Short mmCIF file of C-alpha atoms in Angstrom, two decimals:
data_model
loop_
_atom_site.label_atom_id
_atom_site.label_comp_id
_atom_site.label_asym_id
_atom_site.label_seq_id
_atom_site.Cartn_x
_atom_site.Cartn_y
_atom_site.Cartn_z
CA UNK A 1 145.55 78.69 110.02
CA UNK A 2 147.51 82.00 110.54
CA UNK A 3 149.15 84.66 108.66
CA UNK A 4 152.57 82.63 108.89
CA UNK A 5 151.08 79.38 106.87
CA UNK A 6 148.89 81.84 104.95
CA UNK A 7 151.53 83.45 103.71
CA UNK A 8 154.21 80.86 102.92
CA UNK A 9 151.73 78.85 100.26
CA UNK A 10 149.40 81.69 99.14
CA UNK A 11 150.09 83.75 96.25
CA UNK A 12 150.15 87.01 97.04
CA UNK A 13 148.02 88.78 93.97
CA UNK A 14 145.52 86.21 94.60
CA UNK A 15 144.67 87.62 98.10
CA UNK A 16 144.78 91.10 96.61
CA UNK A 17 142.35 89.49 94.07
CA UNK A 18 140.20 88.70 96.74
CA UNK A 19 139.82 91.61 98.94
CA UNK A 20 139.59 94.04 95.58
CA UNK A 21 136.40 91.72 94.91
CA UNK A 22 134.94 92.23 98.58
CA UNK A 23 135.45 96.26 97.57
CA UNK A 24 137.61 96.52 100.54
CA UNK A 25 140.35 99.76 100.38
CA UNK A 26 143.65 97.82 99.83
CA UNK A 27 146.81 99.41 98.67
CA UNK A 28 149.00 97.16 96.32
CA UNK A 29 151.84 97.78 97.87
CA UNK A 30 150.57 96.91 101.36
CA UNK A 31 152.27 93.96 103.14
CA UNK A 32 151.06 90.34 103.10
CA UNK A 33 150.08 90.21 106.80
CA UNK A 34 148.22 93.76 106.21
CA UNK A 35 146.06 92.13 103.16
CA UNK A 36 145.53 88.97 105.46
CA UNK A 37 144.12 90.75 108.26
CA UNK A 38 141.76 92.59 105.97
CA UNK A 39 140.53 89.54 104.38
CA UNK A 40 139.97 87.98 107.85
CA UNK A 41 137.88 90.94 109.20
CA UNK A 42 136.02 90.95 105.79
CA UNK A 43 135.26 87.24 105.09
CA UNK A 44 137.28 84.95 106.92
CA UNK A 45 135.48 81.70 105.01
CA UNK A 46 137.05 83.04 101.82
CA UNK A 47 140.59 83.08 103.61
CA UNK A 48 139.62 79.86 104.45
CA UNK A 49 138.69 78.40 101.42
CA UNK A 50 141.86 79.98 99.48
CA UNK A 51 144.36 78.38 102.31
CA UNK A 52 142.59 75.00 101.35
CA UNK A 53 143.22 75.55 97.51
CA UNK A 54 147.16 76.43 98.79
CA UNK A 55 148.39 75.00 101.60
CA UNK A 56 149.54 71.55 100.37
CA UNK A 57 150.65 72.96 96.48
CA UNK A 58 152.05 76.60 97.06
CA UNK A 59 155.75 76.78 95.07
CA UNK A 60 156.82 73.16 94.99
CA UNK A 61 159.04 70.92 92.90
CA UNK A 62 156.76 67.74 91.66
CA UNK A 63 157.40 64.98 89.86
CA UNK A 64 154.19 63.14 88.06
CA UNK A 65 154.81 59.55 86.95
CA UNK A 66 152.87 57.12 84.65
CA UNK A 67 152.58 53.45 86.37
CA UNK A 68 153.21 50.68 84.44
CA UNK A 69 152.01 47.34 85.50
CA UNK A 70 149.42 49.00 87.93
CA UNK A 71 147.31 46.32 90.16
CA UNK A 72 143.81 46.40 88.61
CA UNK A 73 142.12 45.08 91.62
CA UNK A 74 143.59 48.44 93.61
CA UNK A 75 142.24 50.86 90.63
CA UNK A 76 139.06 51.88 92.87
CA UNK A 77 139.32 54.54 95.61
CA UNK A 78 137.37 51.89 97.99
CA UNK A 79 139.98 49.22 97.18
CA UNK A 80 142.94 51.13 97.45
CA UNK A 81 141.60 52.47 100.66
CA UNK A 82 140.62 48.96 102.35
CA UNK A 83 144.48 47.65 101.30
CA UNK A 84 145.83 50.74 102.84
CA UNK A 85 143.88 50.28 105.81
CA UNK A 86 144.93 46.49 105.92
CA UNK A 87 148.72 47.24 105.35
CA UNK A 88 149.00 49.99 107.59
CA UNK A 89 146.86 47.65 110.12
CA UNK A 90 144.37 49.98 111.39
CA UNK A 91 141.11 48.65 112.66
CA UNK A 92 138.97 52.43 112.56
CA UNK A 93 139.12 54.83 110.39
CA UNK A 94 141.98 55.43 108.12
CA UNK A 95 140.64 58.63 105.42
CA UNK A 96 140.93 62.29 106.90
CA UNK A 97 142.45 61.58 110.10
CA UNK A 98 145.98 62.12 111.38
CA UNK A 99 148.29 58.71 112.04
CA UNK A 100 150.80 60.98 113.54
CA UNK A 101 153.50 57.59 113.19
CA UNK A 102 156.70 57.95 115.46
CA UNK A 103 158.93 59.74 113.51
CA UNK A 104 162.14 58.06 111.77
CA UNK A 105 164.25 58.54 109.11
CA UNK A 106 161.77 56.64 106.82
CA UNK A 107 158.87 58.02 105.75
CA UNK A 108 155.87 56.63 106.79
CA UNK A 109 151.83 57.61 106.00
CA UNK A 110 151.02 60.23 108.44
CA UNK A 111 147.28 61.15 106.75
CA UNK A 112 145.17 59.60 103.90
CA UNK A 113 142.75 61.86 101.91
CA UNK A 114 140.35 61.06 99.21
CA UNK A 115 140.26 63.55 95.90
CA UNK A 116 138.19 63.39 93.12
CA UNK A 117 140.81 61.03 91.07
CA UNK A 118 141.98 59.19 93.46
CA UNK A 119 143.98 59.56 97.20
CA UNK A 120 145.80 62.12 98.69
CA UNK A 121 148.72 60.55 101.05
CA UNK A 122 151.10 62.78 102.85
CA UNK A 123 154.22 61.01 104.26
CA UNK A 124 156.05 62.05 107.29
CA UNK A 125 159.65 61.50 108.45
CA UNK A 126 161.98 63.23 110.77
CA UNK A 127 165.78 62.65 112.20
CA UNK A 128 167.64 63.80 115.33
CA UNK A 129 169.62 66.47 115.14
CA UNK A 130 171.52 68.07 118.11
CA UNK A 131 172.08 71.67 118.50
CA UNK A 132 174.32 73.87 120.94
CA UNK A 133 172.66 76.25 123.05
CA UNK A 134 175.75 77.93 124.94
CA UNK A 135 176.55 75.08 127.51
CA UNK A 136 173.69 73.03 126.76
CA UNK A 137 172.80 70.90 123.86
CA UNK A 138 169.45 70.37 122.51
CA UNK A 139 168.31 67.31 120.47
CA UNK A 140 164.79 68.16 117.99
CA UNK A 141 163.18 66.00 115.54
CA UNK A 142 161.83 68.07 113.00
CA UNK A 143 158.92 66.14 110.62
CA UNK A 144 159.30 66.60 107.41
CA UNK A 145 155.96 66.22 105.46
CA UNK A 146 155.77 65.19 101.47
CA UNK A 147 152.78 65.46 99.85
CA UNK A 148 152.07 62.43 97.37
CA UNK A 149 148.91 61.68 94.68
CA UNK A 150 147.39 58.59 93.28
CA UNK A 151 145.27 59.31 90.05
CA UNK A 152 143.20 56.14 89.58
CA UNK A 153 141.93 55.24 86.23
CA UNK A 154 143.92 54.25 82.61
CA UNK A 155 146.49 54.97 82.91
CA UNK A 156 147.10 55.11 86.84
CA UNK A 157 149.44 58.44 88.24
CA UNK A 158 151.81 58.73 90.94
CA UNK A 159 152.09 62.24 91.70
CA UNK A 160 155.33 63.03 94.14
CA UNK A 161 155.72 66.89 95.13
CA UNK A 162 159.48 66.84 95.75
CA UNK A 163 162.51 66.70 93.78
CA UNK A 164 163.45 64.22 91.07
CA UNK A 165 166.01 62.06 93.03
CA UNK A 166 163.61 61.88 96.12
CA UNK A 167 160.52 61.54 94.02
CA UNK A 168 162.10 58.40 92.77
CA UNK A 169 162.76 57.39 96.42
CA UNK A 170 159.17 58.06 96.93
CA UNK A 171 158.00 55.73 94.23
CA UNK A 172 160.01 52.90 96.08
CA UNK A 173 157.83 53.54 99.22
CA UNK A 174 154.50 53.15 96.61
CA UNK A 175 156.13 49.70 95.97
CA UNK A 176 155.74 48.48 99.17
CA UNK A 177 152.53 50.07 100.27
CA UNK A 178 150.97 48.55 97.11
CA UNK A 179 152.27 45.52 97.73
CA UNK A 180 150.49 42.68 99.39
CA UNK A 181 153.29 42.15 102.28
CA UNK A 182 156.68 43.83 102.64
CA UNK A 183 158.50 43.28 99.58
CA UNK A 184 158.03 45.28 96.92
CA UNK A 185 155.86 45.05 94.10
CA UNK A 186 157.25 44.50 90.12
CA UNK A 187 155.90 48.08 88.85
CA UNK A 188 157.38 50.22 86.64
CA UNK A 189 157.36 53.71 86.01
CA UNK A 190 157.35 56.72 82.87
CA UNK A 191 158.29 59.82 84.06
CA UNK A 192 155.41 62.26 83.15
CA UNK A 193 157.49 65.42 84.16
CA UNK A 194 160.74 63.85 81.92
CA UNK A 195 160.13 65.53 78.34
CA UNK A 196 161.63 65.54 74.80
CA UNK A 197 162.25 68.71 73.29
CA UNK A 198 159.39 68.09 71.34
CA UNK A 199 157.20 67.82 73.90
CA UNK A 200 158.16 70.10 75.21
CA UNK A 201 157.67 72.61 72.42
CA UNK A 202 153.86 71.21 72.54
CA UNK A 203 153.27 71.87 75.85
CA UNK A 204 154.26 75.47 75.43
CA UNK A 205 152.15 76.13 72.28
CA UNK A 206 149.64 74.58 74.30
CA UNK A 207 150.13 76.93 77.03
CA UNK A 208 150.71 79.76 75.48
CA UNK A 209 154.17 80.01 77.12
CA UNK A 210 156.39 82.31 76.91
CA UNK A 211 160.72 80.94 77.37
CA UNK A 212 161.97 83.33 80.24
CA UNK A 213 164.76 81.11 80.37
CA UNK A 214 167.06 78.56 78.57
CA UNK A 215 169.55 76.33 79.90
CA UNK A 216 171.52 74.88 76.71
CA UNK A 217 174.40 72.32 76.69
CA UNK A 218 177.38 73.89 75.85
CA UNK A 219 179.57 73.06 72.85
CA UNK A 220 180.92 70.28 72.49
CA UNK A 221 179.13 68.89 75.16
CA UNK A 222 181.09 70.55 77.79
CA UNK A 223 179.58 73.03 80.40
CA UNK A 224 175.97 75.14 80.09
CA UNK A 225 174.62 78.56 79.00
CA UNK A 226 172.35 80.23 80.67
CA UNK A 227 169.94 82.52 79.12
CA UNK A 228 167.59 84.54 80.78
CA UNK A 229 165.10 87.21 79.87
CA UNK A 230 165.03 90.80 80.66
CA UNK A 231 162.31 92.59 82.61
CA UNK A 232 160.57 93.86 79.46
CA UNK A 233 160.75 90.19 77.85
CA UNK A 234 157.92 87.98 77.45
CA UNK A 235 159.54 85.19 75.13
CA UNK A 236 162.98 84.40 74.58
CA UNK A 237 162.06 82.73 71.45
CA UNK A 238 160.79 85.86 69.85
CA UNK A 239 163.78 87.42 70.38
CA UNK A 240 166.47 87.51 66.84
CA UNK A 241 169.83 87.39 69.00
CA UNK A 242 168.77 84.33 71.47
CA UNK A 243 167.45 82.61 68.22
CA UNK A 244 170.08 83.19 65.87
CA UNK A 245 172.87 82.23 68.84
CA UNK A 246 170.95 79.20 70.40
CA UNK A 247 168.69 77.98 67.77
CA UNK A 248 169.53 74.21 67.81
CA UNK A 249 171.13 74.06 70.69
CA UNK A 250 169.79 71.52 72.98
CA UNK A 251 167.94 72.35 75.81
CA UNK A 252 169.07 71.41 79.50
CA UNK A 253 166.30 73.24 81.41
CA UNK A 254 163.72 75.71 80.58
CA UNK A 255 161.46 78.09 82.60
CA UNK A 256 158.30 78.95 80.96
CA UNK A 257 155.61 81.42 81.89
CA UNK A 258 152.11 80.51 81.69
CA UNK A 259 148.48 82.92 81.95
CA UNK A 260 146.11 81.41 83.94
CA UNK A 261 142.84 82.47 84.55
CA UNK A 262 140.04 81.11 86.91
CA UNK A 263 136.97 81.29 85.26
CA UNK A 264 134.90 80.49 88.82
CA UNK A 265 136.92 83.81 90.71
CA UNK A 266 138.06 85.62 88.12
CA UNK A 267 141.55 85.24 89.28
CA UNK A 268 144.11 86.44 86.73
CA UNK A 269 148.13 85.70 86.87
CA UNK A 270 150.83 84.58 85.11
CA UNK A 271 152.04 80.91 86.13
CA UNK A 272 156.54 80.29 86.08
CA UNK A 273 157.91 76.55 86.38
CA UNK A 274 160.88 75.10 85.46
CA UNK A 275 160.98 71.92 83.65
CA UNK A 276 164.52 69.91 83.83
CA UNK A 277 165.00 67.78 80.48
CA UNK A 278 166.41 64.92 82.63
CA UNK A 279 163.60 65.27 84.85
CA UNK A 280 162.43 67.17 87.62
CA UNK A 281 159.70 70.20 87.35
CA UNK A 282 159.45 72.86 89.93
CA UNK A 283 156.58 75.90 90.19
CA UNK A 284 158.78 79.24 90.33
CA UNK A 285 155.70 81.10 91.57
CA UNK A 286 152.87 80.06 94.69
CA UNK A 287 150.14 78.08 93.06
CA UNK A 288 146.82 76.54 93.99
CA UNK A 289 145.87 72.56 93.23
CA UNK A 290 143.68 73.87 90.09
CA UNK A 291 146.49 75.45 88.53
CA UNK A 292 148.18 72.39 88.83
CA UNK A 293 146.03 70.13 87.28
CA UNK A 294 145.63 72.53 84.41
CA UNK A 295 149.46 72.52 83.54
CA UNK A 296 149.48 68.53 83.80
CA UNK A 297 146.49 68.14 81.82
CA UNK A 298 148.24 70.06 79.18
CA UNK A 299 151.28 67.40 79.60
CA UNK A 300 149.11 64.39 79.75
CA UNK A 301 147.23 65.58 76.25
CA UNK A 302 150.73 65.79 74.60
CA UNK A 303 152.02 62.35 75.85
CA UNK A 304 148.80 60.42 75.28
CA UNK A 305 147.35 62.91 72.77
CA UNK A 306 144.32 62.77 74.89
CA UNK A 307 141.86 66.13 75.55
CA UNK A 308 142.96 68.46 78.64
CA UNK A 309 140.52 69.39 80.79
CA UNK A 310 139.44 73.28 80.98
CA UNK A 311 140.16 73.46 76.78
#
């Protein structure tokens, strides 16, 4: 780990968080490398240990789907892990070590982790591209990693962090690797992260959201508005003009803001993410894997009226 990664997935009032706690002199407006340094010099374990709540979640799109028709005989982490093994055909070991796979366009398993509900898999592709360096040209393969959950249990999850469209490309993949040789198997999937209106109303009662923004179809079906709140704005939907002008409207997209709080740090923030009505959810701010689970408990009570965790 250095500042670079630290930076790009950690949020950046959780470090100040951090080093505050330590009693360490740290001025808020100091830069992210500064703060990173000091927490280094002062306890680099808790650097450590923050980076490994961040580094795989930070501010991602995700897509969380229920699976339909899951294999019962693979709903164990010791099953799923011995088929894996199998598929991938590995002899040693196949959980917390690097596959590094030669890199094509198609993704393929480049590490296998187990979690407490299941397996974390993240997938690695890459393609040629060619740059021109003056009178030279240069040909790279960049990887590009995805990360990718399965929550065992009833019901089973696929949890994809990228986009909608490539989440559903993602699922494919889960076909094959799930199947017992290389076509893929009949499963089905419910989009988790694809709400009704209703639902979504729930979820931010639930929450405790606030609407910083609305996306509504425009009339007659043609066209959007967007509708965004001002600095000193917590909830759109307390506000008479937005309400009186886009009551009823139906919803495209909003972006809700959330308070979290850590009961085990004491870590305080406020939580943004955009939820797409035809699907697709994306985390407007850095977050850790806790905060994550918290905001899709919260969606799984209100789909399967079940209890969320941390209530």
């Amino acid at each position: 780990m250095n500042s670079l990664q630290f930076q790009k997935v950690v949020a950046r009032d959780r470090v100040i968080h951090e080093v505050e706690k330590l009693d360490v002199e740290c001025k808020k407006n100091d830069s992210m490398d500064t703060i990173f340094k000091i927490l280094m010099e002062e306890n680099s374990k808790v650097a450590e240990e923050i980076f490994e709540e961040y580094k795989l979640a930070g501010k991602t799109s995700l897509n969380v789907f229920e699976v339909t028709d899951y294999p019962q005989h693979l709903n164990s982490k010791k099953s799923l892990t011995a088929h894996i093994q199998k598929k991938l055909g590995i002899q040693t070991k196949v959980l917390d070590v690097k596959l590094n796979p030669q890199l094509t366009p198609e993704p393929q398993i480049y590490h296998v982790e187990e979690i407490e509900e299941g397996l974390r898999i993240i997938w690695v592709s890459g393609e040629e591209k060619t740059y021109e360096n003056y009178y030279e040209y240069t040909t790279i393969v960049r990887p590009k990693y995805v990360v990718s959950i399965i929550r065992l249990g009833s019901p089973v999850f696929i949890e994809v962090r990228a986009g909608y469209t490539d989440s559903l490309a993602y699922f494919n993949l889960f076909k094959i690797l799930l199947s017992s040789d290389n076509r893929p198997l009949d499963i089905n999937h419910l989009p988790l992260t694809k709400v009704t209106e209703k639902e979504a109303e729930e979820i931010a009662e639930k929450l405790k959201a606030g609407l910083l923004e609305g996306e509504h179809l425009g009339s007659n079906g043609i066209g959007k508005y967007s509708i965004s709140a001002d600095r000193d704005t917590k909830d759109l939907r307390q506000v008479d003009e937005y309400t009186q002008n886009y009551s009823g409207k139906k919803y495209l997209a909003q972006t809700l803001n959330v308070y979290y709080e850590d009961m085990d740090s004491g870590y305080k923030t406020y939580v943004k993410f955009r939820l797409s009505m035809n699907g697709g959810f994306q985390f407007k701010t850095k977050v850790s894997e806790k905060i994550i689970k918290r905001i899709f408990d919260v969606f799984t009570e209100v789909r399967y009226k079940q209890q969320a965790s941390g209530e």
